[in-house]
Short mmCIF file of C-alpha atoms in Angstrom, two decimals:
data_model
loop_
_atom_site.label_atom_id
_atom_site.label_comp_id
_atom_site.label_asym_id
_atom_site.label_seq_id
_atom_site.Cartn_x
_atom_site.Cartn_y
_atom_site.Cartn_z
CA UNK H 257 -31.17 14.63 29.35
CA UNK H 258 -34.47 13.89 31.40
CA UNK H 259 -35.69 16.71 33.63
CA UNK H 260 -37.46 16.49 36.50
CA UNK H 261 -35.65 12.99 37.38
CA UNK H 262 -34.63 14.16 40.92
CA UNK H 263 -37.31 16.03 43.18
CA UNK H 264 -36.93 19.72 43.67
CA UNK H 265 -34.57 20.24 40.70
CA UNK H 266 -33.71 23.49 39.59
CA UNK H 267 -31.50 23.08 36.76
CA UNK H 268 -30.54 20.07 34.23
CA UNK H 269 -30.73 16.48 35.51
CA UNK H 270 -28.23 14.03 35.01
CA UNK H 271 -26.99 12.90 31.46
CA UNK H 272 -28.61 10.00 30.44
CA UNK H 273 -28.06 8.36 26.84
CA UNK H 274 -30.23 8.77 24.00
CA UNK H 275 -30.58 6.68 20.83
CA UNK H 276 -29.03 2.94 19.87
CA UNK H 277 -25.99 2.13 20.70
CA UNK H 278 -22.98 2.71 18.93
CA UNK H 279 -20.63 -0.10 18.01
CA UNK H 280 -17.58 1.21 16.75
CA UNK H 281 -15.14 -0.77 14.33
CA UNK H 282 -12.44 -0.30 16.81
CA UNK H 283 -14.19 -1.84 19.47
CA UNK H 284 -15.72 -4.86 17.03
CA UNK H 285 -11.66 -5.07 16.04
CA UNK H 286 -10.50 -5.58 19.45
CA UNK H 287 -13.31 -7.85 20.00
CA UNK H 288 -12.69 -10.12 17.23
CA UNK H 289 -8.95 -10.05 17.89
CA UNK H 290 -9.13 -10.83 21.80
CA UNK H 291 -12.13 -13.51 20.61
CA UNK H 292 -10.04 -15.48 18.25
CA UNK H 293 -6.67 -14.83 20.27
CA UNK H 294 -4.86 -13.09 17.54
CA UNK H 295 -4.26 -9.56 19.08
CA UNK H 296 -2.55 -8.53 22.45
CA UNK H 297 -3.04 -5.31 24.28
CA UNK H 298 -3.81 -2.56 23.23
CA UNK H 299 -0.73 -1.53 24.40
CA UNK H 300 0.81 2.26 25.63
CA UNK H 301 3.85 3.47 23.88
CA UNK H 302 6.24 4.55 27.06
CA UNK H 303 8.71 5.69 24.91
CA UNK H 304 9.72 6.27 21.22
CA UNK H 305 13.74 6.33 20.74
CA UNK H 306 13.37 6.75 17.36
CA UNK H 307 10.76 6.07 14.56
CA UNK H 308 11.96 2.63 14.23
CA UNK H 309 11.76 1.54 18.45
CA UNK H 310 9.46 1.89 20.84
CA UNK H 311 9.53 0.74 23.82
CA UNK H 312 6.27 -0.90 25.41
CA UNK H 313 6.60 -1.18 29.36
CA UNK H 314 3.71 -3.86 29.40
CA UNK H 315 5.67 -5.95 27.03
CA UNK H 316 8.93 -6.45 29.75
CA UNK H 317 9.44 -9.82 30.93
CA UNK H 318 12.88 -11.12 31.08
CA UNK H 319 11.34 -15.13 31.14
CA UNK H 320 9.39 -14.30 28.12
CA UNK H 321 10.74 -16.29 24.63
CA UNK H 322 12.34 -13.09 22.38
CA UNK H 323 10.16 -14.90 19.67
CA UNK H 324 6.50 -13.57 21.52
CA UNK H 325 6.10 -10.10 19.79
CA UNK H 326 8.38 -10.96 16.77
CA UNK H 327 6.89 -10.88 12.97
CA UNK H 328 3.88 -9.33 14.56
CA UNK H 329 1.90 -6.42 12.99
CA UNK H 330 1.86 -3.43 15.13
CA UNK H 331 -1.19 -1.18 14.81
CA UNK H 332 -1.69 2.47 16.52
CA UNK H 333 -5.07 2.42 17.16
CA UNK H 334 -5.09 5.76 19.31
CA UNK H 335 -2.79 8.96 19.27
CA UNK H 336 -1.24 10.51 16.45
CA UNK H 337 -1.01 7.75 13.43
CA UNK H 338 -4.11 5.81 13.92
CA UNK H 339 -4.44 2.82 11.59
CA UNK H 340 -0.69 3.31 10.84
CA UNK H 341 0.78 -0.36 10.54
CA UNK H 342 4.08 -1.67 10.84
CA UNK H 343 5.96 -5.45 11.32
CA UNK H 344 8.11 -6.26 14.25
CA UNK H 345 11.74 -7.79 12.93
CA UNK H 346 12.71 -11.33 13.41
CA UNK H 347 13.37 -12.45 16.51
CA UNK H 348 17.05 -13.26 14.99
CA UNK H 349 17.43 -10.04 13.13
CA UNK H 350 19.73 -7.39 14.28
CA UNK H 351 18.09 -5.59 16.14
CA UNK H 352 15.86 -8.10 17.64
CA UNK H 353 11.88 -7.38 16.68
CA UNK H 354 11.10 -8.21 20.07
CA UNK H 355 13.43 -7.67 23.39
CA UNK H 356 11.40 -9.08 26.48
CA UNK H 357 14.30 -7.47 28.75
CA UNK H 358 13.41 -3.87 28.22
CA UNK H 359 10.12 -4.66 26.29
CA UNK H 360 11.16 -2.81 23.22
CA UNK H 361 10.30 -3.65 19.69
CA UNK H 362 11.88 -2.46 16.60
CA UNK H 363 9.73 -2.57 13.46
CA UNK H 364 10.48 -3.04 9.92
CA UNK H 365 10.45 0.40 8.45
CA UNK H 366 10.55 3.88 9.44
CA UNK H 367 7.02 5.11 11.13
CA UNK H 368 5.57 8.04 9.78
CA UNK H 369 4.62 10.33 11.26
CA UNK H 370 6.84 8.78 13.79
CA UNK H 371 5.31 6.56 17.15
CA UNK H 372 5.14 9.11 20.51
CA UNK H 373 4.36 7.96 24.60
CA UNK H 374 0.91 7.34 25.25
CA UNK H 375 0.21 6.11 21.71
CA UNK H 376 -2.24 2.96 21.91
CA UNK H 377 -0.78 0.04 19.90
CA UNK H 378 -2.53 -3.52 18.89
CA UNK H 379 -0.11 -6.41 18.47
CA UNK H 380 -1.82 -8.71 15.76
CA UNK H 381 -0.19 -12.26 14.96
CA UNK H 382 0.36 -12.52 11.25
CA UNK H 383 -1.49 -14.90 8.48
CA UNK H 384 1.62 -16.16 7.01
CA UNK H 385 2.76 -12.49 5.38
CA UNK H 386 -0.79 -10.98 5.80
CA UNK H 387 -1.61 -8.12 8.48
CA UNK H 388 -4.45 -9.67 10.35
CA UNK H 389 -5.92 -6.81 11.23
CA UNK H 390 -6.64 -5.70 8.21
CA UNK H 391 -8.13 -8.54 7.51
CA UNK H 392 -10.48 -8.40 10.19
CA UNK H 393 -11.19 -5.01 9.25
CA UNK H 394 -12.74 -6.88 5.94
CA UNK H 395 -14.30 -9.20 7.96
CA UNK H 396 -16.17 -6.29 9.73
CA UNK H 397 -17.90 -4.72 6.42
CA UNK H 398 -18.34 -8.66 5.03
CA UNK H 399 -20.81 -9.16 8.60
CA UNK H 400 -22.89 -6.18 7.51
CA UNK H 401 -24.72 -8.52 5.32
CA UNK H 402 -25.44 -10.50 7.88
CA UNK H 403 -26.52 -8.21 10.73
CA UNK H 404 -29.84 -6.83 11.09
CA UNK H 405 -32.04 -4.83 13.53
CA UNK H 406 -35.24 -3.38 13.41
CA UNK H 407 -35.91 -0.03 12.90
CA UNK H 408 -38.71 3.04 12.28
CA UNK H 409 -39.19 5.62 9.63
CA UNK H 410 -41.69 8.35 10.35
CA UNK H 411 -44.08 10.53 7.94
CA UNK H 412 -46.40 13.20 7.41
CA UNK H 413 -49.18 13.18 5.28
CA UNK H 414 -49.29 16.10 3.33
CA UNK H 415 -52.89 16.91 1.63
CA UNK H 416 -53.79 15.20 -1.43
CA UNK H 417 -50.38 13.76 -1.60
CA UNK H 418 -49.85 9.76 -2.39
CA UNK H 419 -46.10 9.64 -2.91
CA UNK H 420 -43.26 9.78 -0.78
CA UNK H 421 -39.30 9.44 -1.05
CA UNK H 422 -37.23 7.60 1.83
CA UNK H 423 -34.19 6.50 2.64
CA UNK H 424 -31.62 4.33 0.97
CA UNK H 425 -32.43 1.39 3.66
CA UNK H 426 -36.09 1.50 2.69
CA UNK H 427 -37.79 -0.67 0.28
CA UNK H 428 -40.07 -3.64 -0.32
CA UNK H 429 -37.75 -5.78 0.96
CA UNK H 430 -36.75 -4.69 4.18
CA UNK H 431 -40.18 -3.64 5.08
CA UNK H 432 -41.78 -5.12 7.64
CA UNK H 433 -45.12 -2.93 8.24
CA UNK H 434 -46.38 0.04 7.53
CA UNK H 435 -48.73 1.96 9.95
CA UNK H 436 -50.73 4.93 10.33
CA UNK H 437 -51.42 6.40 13.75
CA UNK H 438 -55.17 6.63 14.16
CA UNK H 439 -55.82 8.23 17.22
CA UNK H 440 -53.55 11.14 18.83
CA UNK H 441 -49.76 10.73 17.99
CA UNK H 442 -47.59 10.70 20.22
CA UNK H 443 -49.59 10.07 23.39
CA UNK H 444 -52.18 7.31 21.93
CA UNK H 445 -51.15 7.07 18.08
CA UNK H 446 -52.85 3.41 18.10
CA UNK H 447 -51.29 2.05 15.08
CA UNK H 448 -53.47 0.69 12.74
CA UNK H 449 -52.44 -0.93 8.75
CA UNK H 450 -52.37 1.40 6.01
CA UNK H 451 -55.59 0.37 3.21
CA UNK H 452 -52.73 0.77 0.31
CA UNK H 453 -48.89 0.40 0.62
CA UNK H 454 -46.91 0.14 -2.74
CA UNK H 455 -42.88 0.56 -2.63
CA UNK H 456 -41.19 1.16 -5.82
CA UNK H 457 -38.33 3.49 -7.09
CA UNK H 458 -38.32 6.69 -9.04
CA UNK H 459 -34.94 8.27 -10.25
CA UNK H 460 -33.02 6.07 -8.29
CA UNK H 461 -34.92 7.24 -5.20
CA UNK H 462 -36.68 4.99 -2.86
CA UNK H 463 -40.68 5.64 -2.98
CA UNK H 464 -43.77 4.45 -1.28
CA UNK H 465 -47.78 5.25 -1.86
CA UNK H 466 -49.75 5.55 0.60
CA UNK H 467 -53.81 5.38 0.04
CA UNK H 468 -56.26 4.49 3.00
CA UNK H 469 -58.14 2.18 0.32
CA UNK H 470 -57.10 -0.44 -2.10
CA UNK H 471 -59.79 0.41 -4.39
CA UNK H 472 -60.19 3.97 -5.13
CA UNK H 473 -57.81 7.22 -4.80
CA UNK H 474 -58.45 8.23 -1.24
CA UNK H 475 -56.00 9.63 0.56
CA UNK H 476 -54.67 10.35 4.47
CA UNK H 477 -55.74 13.54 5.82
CA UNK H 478 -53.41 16.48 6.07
CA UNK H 479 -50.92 16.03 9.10
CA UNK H 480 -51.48 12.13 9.41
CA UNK H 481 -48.54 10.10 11.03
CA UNK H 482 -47.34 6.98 8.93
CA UNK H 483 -45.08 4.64 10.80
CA UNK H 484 -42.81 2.42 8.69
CA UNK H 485 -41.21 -0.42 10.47
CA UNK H 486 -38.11 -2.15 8.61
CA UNK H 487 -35.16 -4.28 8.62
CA UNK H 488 -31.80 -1.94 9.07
CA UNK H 489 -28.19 -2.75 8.20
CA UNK H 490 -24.94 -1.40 9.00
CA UNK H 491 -23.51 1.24 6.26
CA UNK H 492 -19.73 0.46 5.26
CA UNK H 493 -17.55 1.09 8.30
CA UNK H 494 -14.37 2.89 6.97
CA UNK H 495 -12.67 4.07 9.75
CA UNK H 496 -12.15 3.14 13.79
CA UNK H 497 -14.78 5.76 13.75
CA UNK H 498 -17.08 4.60 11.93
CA UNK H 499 -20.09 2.95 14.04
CA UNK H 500 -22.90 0.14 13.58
CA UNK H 501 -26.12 2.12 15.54
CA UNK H 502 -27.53 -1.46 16.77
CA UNK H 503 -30.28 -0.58 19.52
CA UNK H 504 -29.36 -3.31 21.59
CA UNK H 505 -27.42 -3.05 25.05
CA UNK H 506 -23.28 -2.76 24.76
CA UNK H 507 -23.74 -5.97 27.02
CA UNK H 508 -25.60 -7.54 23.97
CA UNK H 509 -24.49 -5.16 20.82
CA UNK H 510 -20.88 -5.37 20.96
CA UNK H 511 -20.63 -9.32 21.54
CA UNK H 512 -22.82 -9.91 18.79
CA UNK H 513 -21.32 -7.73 16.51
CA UNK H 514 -17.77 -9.37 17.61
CA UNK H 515 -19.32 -12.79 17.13
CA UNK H 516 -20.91 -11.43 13.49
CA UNK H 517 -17.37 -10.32 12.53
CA UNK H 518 -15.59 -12.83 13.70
CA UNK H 519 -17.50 -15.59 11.79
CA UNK H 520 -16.80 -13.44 8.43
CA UNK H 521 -13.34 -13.60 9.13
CA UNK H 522 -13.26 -17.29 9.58
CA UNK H 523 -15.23 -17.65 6.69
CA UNK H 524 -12.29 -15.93 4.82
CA UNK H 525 -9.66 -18.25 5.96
CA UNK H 526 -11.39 -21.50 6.09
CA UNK H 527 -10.86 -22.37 3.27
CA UNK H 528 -8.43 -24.47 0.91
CA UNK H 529 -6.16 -21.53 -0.47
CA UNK H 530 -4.08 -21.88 3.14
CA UNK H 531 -2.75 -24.78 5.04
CA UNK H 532 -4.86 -27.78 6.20
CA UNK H 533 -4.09 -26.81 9.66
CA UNK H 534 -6.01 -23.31 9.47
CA UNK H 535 -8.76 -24.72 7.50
CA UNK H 536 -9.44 -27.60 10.01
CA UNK H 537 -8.77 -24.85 13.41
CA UNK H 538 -11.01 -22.35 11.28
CA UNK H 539 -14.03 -25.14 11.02
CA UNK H 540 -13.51 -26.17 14.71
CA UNK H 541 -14.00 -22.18 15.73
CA UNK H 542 -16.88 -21.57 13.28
CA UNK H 543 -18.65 -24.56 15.01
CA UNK H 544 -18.13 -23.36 18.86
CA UNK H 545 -19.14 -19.80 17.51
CA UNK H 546 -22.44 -20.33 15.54
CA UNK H 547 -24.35 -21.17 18.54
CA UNK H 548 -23.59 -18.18 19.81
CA UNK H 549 -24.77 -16.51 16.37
CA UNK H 550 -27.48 -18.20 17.03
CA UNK H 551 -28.71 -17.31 20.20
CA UNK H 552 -28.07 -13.61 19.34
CA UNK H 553 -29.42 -13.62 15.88
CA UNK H 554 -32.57 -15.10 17.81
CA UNK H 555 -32.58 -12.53 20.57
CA UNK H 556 -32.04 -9.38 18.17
CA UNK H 557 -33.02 -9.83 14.54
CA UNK H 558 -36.00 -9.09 13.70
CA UNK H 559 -38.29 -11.92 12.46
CA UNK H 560 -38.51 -12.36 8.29
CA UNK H 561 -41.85 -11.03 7.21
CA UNK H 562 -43.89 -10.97 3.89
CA UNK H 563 -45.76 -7.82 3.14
CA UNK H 564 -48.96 -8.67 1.08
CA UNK H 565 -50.84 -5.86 -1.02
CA UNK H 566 -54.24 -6.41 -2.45
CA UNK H 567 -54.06 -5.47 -6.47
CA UNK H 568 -56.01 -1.98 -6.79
#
């Protein structure tokens, strides 16, 4: 937290938060699924009779049609089976899947560990026998290839040293510029181009050399700070957990990343392996949402770039 952010202070100041944001894939979930209309709630459990009912007290509405929440895919997405998944029954079975008189749903199978109150449940509308939300949960790690940010990875020289291992992230492609601060890091680092630059790979590790000349072996002093500016992307998001780190503004970071996932997911299904009808409702969505792709792409990515290094 900042100190000193109130006058006459004597102890810690008030949080304040540090670092990108963090988009979870819950949150990008219930994005895409509110976006696109396929998801209701999420919902609290009132009460579990057993560990095939539950009853939902948002869900009662005697006027509603006993066909709203039936063959939907119920998802706990908080409290004690998260990403546990089960189908309501038909809306003719015995029991009904969905009774809008008492709001309780009865699923297909047995829950375990079995559903308790306060559990947080998604209601998902099925692809003919598929569990949407599952699907969009493909559609999630499928964006990743699309979304990018920029970010920085920072150095020391060490003496008479050329080569250097970095991250995964960090090669000749997603470089955008590297940088050596010149004057007094941090206060007045004034970044100025490294003379030499070369990216390349040893034993599966990611490497760079770093001269101040092209011509010549002439290296950084001791203790000299090399800035390396490059083009991030989102690692593999496994779990609800699991978190894009996009330094944007929630206000900005969590619409875009909806928007990025949802256009994945309608890539999925547009296309002719369904019926005409979701192919044709899938092209009329993808339309309506790539402008907004591409006023945040415009806003947030970082521009493409070609690093150029003279031959030694």
């Amino acid at each position: 937290t900042w100190y000193g952010v109130t006058p006459g202070e004597s102890g810690p100041s008030e949080p304040t938060p540090m670092g990108p944001t963090r988009v979870t894939r819950l949150a990008v979930r219930q994005g895409v699924g509110k976006l696109m209309r396929m998801m209701d709630g999420p919902f609290s459990i009132a009460t579990a009779t057993d560990a095939d009912t539950i009853i939902i007290s948002d869900l009662i509405d005697p006027d509603a049609s006993a066909h709203r929440y039936a063959n939907r895919f119920a998802r706990v997405s908080a409290g004690t089976a998260i990403g546990q998944t089960r189908r309501t029954r038909a809306a003719n079975s015995s029991p009904a899947g969905y009774v809008p008189a008492s709001g309780t749903l009865n699923v297909n199978r047995a829950t375990s560990p079995a559903w308790v109150a306060a559990d947080s449940v998604e209601i998902w509308r099925a692809k003919g026998d598929e569990d949407t939300s599952a699907l969009v949960d493909q559609a999630i790690n499928d964006a990743a290839t699309a979304i990018c940010w920029e970010d920085t990875f920072y150095l020391t020289i060490d003496e008479n040293v050329s080569e250097y291992y970095l991250p995964s992230g960090v090669n000749e492609l997603t470089a955008l510029a590297v940088d050596w601060a010149q004057d007094s890091y941090p206060s007045k680092p004034d970044w100025r181009t490294v003379g030499y630059a070369r990216f390349g790979v040893d034993g599966g590790n990611n490497i760079i050399t770093i001269l101040r000349e092209t011509l010549g072996t002439v290296y950084y002093s001791q203790g000299d700070i090399i800035r390396i500016r490059y083009v991030a992307f989102p690692d593999v998001m496994d779990s609800d957990a699991d978190y894009w780190a996009i330094p944007q503004p929630l206000a900005v970071a969590l619409p875009w990343a909806v928007a990025e996932a949802a256009m994945a997911f309608l890539e999925s299904i547009g296309t002719p392996s369904g019926g005409l009808e979701q192919v044709i409702d899938a092209e009329r969505a993808k339309a309506n949402l790539q402008r907004k792709l591409d006023f945040y792409r415009a806003r947030c990515m970082p521009p493409a770039t070609i690093m150029t290094v003279v031959p030694r």
